[in-house]
Short mmCIF file of C-alpha atoms and ligand atoms in Angstrom, two decimals:
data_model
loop_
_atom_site.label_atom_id
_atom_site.label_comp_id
_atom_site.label_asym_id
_atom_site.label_seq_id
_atom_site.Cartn_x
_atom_site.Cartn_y
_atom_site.Cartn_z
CA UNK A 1 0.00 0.00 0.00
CA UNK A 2 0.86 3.76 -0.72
CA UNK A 3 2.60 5.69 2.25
CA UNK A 4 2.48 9.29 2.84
CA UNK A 5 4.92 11.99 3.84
CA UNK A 6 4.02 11.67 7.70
CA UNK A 7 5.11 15.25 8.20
CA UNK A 8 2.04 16.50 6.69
CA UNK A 9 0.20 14.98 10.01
CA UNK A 10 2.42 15.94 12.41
CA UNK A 11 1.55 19.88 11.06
CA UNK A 12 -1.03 21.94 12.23
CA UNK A 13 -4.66 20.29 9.89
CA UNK A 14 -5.12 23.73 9.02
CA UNK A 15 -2.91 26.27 7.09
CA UNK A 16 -3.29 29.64 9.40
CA UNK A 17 -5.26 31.69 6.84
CA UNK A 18 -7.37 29.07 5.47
CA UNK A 19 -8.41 28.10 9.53
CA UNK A 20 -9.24 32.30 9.53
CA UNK A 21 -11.19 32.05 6.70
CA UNK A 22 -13.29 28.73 8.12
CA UNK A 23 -13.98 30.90 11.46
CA UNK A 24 -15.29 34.18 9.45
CA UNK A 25 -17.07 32.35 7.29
CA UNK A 26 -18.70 30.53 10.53
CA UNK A 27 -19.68 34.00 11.71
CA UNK A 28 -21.23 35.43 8.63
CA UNK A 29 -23.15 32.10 8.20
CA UNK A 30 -24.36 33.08 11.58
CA UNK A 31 -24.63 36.51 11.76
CA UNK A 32 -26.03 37.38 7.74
CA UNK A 33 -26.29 41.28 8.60
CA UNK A 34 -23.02 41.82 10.69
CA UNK A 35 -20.74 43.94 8.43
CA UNK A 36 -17.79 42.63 8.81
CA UNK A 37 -14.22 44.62 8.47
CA UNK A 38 -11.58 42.07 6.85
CA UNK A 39 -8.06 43.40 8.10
CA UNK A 40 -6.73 39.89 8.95
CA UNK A 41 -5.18 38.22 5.64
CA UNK A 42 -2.46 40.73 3.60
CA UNK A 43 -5.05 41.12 0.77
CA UNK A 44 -4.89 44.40 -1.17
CA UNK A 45 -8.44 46.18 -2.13
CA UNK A 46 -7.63 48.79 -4.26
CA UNK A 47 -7.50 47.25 -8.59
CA UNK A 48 -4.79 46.61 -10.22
CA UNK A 49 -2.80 50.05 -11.95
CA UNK A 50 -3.95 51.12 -15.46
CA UNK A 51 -0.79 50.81 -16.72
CA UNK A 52 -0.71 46.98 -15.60
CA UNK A 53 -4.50 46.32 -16.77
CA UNK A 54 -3.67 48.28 -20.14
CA UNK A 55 -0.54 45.48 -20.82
CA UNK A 56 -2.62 42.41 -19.53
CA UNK A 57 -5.59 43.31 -22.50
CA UNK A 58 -3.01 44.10 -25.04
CA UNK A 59 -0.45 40.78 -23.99
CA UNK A 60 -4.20 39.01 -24.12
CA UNK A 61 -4.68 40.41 -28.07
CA UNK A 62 -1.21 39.83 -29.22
CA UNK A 63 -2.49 36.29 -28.23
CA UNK A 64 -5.54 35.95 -30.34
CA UNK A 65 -3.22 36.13 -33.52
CA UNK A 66 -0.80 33.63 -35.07
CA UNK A 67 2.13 36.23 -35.73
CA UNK A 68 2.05 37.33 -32.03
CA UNK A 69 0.48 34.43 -30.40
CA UNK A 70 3.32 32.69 -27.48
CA UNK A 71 3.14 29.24 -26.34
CA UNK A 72 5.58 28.40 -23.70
CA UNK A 73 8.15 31.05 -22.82
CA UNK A 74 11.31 30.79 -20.54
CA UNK A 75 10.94 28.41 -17.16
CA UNK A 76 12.91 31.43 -15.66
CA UNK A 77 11.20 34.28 -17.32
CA UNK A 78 10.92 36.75 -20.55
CA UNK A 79 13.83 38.91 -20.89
CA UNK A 80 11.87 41.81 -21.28
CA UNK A 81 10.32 41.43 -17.62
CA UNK A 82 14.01 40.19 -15.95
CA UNK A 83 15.96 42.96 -17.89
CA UNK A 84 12.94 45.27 -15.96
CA UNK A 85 13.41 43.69 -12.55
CA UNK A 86 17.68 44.25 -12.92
CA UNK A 87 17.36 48.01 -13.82
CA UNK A 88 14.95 48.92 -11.58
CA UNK A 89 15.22 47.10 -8.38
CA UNK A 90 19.08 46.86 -8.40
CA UNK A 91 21.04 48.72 -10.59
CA UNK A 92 19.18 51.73 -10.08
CA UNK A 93 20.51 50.81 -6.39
CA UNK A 94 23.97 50.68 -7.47
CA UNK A 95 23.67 47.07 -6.98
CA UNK A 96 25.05 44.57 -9.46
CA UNK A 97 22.90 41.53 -10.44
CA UNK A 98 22.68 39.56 -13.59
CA UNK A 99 19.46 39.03 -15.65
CA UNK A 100 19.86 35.14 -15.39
CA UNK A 101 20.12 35.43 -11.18
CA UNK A 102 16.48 36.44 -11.52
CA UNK A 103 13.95 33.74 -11.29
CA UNK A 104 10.55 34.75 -12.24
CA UNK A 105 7.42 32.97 -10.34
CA UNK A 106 4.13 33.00 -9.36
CA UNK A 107 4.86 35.10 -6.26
CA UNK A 108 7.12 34.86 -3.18
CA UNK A 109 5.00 32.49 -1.18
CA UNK A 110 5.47 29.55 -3.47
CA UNK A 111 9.32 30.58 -3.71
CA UNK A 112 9.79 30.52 -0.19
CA UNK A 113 8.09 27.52 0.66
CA UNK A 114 9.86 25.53 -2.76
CA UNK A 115 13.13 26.75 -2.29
CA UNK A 116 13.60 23.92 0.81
CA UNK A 117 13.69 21.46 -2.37
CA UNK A 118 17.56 22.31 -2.80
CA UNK A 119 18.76 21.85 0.68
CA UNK A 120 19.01 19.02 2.28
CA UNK A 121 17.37 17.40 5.20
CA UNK A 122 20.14 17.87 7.43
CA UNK A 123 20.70 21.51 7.71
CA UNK A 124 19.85 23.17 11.13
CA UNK A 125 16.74 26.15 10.11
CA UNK A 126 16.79 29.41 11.90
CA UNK A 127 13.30 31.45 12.09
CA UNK A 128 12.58 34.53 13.52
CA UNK A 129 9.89 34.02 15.92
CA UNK A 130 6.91 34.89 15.18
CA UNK A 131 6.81 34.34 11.26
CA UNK A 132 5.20 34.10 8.22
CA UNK A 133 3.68 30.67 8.80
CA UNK A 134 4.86 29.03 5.33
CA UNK A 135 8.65 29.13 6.52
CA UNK A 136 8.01 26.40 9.34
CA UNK A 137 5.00 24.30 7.89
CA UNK A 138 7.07 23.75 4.58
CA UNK A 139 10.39 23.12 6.73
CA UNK A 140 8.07 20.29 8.45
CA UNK A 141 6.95 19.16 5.41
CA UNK A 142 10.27 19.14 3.72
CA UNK A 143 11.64 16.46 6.91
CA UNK A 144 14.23 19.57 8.58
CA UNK A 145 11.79 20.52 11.85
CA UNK A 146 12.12 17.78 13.99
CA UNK A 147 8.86 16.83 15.74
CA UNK A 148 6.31 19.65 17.36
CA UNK A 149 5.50 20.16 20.88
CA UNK A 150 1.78 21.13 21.95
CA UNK A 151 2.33 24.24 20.94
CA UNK A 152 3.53 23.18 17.90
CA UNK A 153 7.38 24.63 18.45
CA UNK A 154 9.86 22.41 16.66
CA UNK A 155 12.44 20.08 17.96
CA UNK A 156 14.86 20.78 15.30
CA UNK A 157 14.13 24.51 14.33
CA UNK A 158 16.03 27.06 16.15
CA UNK A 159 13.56 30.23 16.99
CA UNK A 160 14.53 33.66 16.43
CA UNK A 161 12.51 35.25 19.31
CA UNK A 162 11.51 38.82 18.53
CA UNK A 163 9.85 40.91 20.88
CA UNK A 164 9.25 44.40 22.54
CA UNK A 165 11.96 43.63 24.73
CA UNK A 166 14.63 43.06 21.96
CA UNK A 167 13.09 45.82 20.36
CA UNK A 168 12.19 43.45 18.02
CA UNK A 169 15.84 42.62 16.47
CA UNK A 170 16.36 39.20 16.34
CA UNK A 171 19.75 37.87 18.28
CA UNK A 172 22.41 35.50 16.22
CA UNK A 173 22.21 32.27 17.73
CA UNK A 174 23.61 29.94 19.91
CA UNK A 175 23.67 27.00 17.72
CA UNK A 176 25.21 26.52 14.55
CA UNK A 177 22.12 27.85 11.69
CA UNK A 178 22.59 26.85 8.26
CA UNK A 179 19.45 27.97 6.27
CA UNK A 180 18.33 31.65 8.19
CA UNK A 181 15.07 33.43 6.88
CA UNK A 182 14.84 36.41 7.75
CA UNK A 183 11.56 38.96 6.53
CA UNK A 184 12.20 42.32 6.42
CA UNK A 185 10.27 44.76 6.86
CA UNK A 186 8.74 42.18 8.82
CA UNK A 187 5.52 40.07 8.27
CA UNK A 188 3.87 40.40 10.61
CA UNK A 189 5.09 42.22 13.48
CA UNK A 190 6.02 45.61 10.65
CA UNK A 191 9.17 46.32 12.04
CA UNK A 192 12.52 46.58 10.41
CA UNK A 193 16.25 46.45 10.78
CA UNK A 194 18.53 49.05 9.88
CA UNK A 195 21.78 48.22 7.57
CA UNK A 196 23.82 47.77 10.63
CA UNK A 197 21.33 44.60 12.06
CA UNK A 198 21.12 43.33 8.95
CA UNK A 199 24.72 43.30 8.31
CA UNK A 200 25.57 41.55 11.41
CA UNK A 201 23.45 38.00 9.96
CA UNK A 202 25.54 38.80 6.62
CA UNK A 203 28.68 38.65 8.20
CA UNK A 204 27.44 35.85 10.68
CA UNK A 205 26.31 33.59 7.37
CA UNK A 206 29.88 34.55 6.34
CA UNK A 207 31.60 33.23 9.15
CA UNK A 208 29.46 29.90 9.64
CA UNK A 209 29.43 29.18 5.53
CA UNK A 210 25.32 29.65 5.93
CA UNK A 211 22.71 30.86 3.29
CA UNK A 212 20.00 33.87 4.25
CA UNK A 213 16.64 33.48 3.02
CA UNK A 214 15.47 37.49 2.70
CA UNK A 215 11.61 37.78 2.28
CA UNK A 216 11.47 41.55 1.05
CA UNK A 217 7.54 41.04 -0.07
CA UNK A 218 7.30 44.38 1.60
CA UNK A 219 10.11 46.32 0.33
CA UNK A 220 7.92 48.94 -1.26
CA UNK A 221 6.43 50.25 2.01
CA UNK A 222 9.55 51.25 3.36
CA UNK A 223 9.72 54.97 4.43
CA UNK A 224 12.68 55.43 6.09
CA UNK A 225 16.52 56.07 4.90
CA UNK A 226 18.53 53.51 7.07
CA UNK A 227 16.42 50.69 5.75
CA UNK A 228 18.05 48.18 3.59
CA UNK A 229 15.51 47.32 0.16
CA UNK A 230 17.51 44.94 -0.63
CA UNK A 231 19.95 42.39 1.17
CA UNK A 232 22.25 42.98 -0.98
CA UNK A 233 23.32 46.66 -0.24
CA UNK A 234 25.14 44.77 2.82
CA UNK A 235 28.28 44.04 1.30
CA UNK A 236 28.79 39.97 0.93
CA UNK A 237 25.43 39.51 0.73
CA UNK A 238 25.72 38.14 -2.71
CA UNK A 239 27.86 35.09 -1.72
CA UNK A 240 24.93 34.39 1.22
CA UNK A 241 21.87 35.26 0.06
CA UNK A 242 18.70 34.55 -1.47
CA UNK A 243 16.35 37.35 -1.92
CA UNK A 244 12.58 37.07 -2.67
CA UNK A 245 10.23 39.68 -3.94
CA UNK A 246 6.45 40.01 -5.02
CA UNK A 247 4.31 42.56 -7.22
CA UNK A 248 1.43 41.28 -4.84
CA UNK A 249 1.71 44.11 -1.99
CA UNK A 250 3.49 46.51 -4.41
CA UNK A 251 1.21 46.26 -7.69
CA UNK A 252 -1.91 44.66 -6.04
CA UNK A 253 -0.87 41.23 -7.86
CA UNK A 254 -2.06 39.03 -4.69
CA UNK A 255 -4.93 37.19 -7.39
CA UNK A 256 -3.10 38.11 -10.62
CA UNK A 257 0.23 36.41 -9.61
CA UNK A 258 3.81 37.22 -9.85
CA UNK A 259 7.15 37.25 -8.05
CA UNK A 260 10.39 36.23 -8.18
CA UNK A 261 13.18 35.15 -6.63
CA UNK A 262 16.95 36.42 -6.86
CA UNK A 263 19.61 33.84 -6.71
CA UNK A 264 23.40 35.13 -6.89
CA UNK A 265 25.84 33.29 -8.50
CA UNK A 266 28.00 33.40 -5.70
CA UNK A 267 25.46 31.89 -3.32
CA UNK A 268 26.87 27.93 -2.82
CA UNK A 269 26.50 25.55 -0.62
CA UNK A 270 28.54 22.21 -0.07
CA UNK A 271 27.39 18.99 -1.62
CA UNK A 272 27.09 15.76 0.56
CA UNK A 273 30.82 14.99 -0.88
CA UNK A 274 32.32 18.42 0.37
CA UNK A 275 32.15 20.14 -3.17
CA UNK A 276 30.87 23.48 -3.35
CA UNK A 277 27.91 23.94 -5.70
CA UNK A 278 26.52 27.20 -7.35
CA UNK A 279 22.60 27.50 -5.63
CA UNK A 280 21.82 29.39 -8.86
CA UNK A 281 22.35 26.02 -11.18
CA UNK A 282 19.98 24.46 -8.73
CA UNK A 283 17.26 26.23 -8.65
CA UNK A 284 17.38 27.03 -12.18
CA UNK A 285 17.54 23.07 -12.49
CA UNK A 286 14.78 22.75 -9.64
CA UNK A 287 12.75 25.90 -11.54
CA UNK A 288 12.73 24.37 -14.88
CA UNK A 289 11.86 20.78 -13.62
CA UNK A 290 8.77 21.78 -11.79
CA UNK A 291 8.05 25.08 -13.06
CA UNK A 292 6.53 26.36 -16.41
CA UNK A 293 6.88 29.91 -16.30
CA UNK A 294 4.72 32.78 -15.08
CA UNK A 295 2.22 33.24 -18.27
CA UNK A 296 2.76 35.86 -20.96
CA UNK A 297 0.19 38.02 -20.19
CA UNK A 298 1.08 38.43 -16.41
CA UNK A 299 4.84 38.91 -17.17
CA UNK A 300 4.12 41.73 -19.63
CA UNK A 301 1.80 43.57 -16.96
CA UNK A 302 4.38 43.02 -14.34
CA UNK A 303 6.82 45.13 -16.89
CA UNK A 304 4.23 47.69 -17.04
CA UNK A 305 4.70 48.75 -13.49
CA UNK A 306 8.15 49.88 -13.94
CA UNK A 307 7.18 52.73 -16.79
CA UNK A 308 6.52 55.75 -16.06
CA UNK A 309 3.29 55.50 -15.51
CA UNK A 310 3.09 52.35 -14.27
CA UNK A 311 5.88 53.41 -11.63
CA UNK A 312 3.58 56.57 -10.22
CA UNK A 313 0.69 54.17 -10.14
CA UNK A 314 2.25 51.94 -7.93
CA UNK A 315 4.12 54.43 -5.70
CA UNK A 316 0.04 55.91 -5.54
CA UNK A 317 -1.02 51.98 -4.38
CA UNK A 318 1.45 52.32 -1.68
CA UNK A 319 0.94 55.98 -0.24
CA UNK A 320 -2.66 55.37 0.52
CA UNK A 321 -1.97 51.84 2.35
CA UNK A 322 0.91 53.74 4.37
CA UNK A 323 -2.32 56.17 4.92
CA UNK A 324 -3.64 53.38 6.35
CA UNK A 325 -1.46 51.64 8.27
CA UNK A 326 -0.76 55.39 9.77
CA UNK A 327 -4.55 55.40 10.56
CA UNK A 328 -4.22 52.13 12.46
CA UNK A 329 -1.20 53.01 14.00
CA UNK A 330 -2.48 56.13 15.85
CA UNK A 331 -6.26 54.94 16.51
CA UNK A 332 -5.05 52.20 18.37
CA UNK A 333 -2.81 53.80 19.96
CA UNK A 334 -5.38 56.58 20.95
CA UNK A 335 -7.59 53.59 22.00
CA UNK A 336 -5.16 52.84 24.40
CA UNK A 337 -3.00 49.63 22.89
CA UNK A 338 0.34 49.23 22.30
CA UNK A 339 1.42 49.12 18.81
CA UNK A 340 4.64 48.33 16.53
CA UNK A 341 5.55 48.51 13.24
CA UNK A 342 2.71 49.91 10.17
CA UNK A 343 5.55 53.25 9.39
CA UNK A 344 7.92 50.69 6.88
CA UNK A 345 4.93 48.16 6.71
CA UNK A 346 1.44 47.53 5.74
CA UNK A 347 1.23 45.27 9.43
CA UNK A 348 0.42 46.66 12.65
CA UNK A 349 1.69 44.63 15.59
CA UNK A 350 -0.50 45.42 18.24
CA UNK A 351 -0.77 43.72 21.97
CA UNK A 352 -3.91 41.93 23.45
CA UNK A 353 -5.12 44.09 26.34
CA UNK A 354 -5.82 42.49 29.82
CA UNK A 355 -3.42 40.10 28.93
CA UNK A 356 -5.79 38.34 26.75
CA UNK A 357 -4.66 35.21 24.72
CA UNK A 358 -4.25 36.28 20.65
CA UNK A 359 -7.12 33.82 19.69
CA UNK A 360 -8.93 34.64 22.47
CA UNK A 361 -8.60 38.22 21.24
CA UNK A 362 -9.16 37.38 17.83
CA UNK A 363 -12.27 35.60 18.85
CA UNK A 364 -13.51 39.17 20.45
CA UNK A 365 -13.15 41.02 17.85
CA UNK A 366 -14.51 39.22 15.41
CA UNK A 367 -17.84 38.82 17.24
CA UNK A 368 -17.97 41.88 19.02
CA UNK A 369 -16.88 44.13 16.60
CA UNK A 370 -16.76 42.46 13.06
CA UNK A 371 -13.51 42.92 13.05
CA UNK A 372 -11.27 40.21 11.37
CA UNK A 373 -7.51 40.33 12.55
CA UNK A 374 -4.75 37.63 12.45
CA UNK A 375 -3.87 36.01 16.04
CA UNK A 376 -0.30 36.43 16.22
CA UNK A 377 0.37 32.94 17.67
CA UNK A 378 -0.87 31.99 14.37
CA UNK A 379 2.82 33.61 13.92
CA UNK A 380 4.82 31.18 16.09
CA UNK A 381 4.81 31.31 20.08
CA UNK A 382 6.47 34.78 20.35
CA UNK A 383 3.21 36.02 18.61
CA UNK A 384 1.12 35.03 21.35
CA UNK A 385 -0.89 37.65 23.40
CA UNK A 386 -1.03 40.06 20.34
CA UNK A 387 -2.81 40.13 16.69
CA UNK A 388 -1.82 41.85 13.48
CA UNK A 389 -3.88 43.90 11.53
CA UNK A 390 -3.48 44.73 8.16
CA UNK A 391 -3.46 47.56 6.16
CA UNK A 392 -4.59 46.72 2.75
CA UNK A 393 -8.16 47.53 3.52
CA UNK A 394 -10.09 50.66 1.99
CA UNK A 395 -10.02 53.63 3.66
CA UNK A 396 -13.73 53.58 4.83
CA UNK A 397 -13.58 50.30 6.75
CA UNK A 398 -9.87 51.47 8.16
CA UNK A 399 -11.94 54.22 9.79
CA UNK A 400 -14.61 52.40 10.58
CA UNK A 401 -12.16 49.96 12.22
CA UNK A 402 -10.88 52.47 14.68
CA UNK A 403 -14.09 53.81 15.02
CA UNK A 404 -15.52 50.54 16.61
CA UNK A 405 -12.15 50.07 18.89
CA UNK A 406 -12.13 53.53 20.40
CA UNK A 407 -15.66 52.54 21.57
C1 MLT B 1 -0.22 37.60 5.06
O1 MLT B 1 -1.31 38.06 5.35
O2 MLT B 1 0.64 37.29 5.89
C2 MLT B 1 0.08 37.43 3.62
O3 MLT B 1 -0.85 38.09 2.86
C3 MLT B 1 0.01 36.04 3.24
C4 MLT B 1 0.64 35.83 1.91
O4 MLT B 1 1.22 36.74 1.32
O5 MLT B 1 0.58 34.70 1.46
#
């Protein structure tokens, strides 16, 4: 008879955002009138920019007609999109990346979670605690966690704790880490670390021959100077490195799709015979195996938000969520909660008052105030006793939002 991968019982049944969904959908079943303010999941409201929309219908035309029409394009990405991502992202950076280190996806969450595929089982995982959830449910799945406690904290992972008494900077560890992911700004607490934090993991992954995982998903909300964009304006960085990106905060992609992932050429790591082996040639290998490319039509809107145009559309998607997460920041902080993060973030970190357990919490404000948050030990355990609410809303239910709390 067929076995299964037993790690997929030994993680939590439920992935954190589909086991939110279940419990407002419970409510609304229950309560058909309750109007109900969604600020839990990191789902943007606001449509897609023109200049994105305008490339999808004319990408979709070219493909109505034999001349123009594309079948299967590059596992790795067009040229015209990758060329795009170089000049705008890095170079215009001063940072130095090649066209083929780029590795266009369907957006950072499946890179993050697929990238385990090229490591082995044995490394030793470092996560900041708390954490976007798919870093330790695909480590689990992948055989490199160990087995969960309770409270489902790994035997094998070694947790990052970050917290208001760290000031939220996560300390190097005691034991040996080979794989470190680090998300910065942060999902979901919103906070950041400056070029000097940052370039104390570069230099530790240095030292200790280790690879850095760098989620910069939210690279775009980033307001202030002495935060890094990219990883790799900490020198080294490109011989440690991985860095992922998505147009799904920045554009509003989250349902159209795309990301990608930057791996350096420098970036190796040693094979089970002591040889050291180029990451890039793996993942392009892993990429091209179980990947067929982001479609045409995506790829060519994805372009279309570095023009002109496209680029003030964006920046215009991003000013008003800031707006928002500034809204959040100060109304619950008038209401009398402590908050971090939501200045280089669309995520405000905010603690449970009366010491009040984050599903607990969650729980209340769902049914008392149609409010949907995430429980931040939905994060990992560090998250417990606060919830994170998100920014991406409109600008009438933000305000409604803080209207309901200050009461
Ligand atoms: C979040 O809410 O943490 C994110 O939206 C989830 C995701 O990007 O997959």
């Amino acid at each position: 008879m067929a076995t299964i991968n037993d790690n997929f019982i030994k993680i939590p049944a439920t992935y954190l955002f589909s086991e939110i969904a279940k419990r407002v959908a419970q409510h609304k079943e229950a309560n058909p009138n309750a109007k109900v303010i969604r600020m839990g999941i990191g789902d943007v409201s606001l449509p897609l920019p023109d200049a994105a929309v305008d490339a999808m219908i004319k990408a979709a035309e070219e493909q109505r007609h034999a001349e123009t029409f594309r079948g299967y394009g590059p596992e790795q990405g067009y040229a015209f999109l990758r060329d795009a991502i170089v000049e705008n992202d890095f170079k215009s950076r001063g940072l130095s990346i090649d066209a083929d280190e780029i590795f266009v996806s369907d957006g950072a969450k499946s890179d993050t979670g697929n990238i385990g595929d090229i490591f082995s089982t044995n490394n030793r995982v470092a996560i900041t605690d708390p954490s976007y959830p798919v870093y330790v449910d695909t480590n689990a799945m992948g055989g490199r966690a160990g087995e969960p406690n309770n409270q489902n904290v790994w035997s094998n992972l070694i947790y990052l704790p970050c917290n208001a008494e760290n000031n939220f900077v996560p300390q190097l560890p005691q034991e040996k880490a080979d794989l470190i992911y680090l998300c910065y700004p942060n999902n979901p607490t919103g906070t950041t670390l400056t070029k000097a934090q940052l370039k104390v993991w570069v230099d530790y992954a240095k030292a200790n021959g280790s690879v850095i995982l760098f989620d910069a998903a939210y690279e775009a909300f980033i307001t202030e100077d002495d935060v890094p964009h990219s990883i790799y304006e900490i020198e080294g960085a490109s011989e440690v490195a991985i860095e992922f990106r998505s147009f799904s905060k920045t554009a509003g992609f989250t349902g159209t799709r795309c990301g990608y992932t930057v791996v350096p050429k420098g970036v190796t790591a040693l094979s089970e015979s002591g040889e050291k082996v180029q990451l890039n040639k793996l993942w392009n290998r892993r990429h091209s195996t179980k990947f067929n490319g982001t479609s045409y039509v995506v790829q060519r809107a994805a372009e279309a938000t570095y023009s002109a145009e496209g680029k003030k559309q964006v920046k215009s998607l991003i000013s008003f969520y800031t707006e928002n997460a500034r809204i959040i920041r100060e109304g619950l902080q008038k209401a009398g909660y402590t908050v971090y993060g939501g200045v280089n973030a669309p995520y405000v970190w905010a603690k449970a008052p009366q010491g009040m357990g984050s599903w607990e919490y969650f729980d209340y404000l769902l049914k008392e105030k149609n409010i949907v948050t995430t429980p931040g030990a939905g994060f990992g355990l560090s998250g417990e006793g606060f919830v994170r609410f998100s920014a991406f809303g409109s600008r009438e239910d933000t305000l409604e939002a803080m209207k309901r709390l200050e009461k």
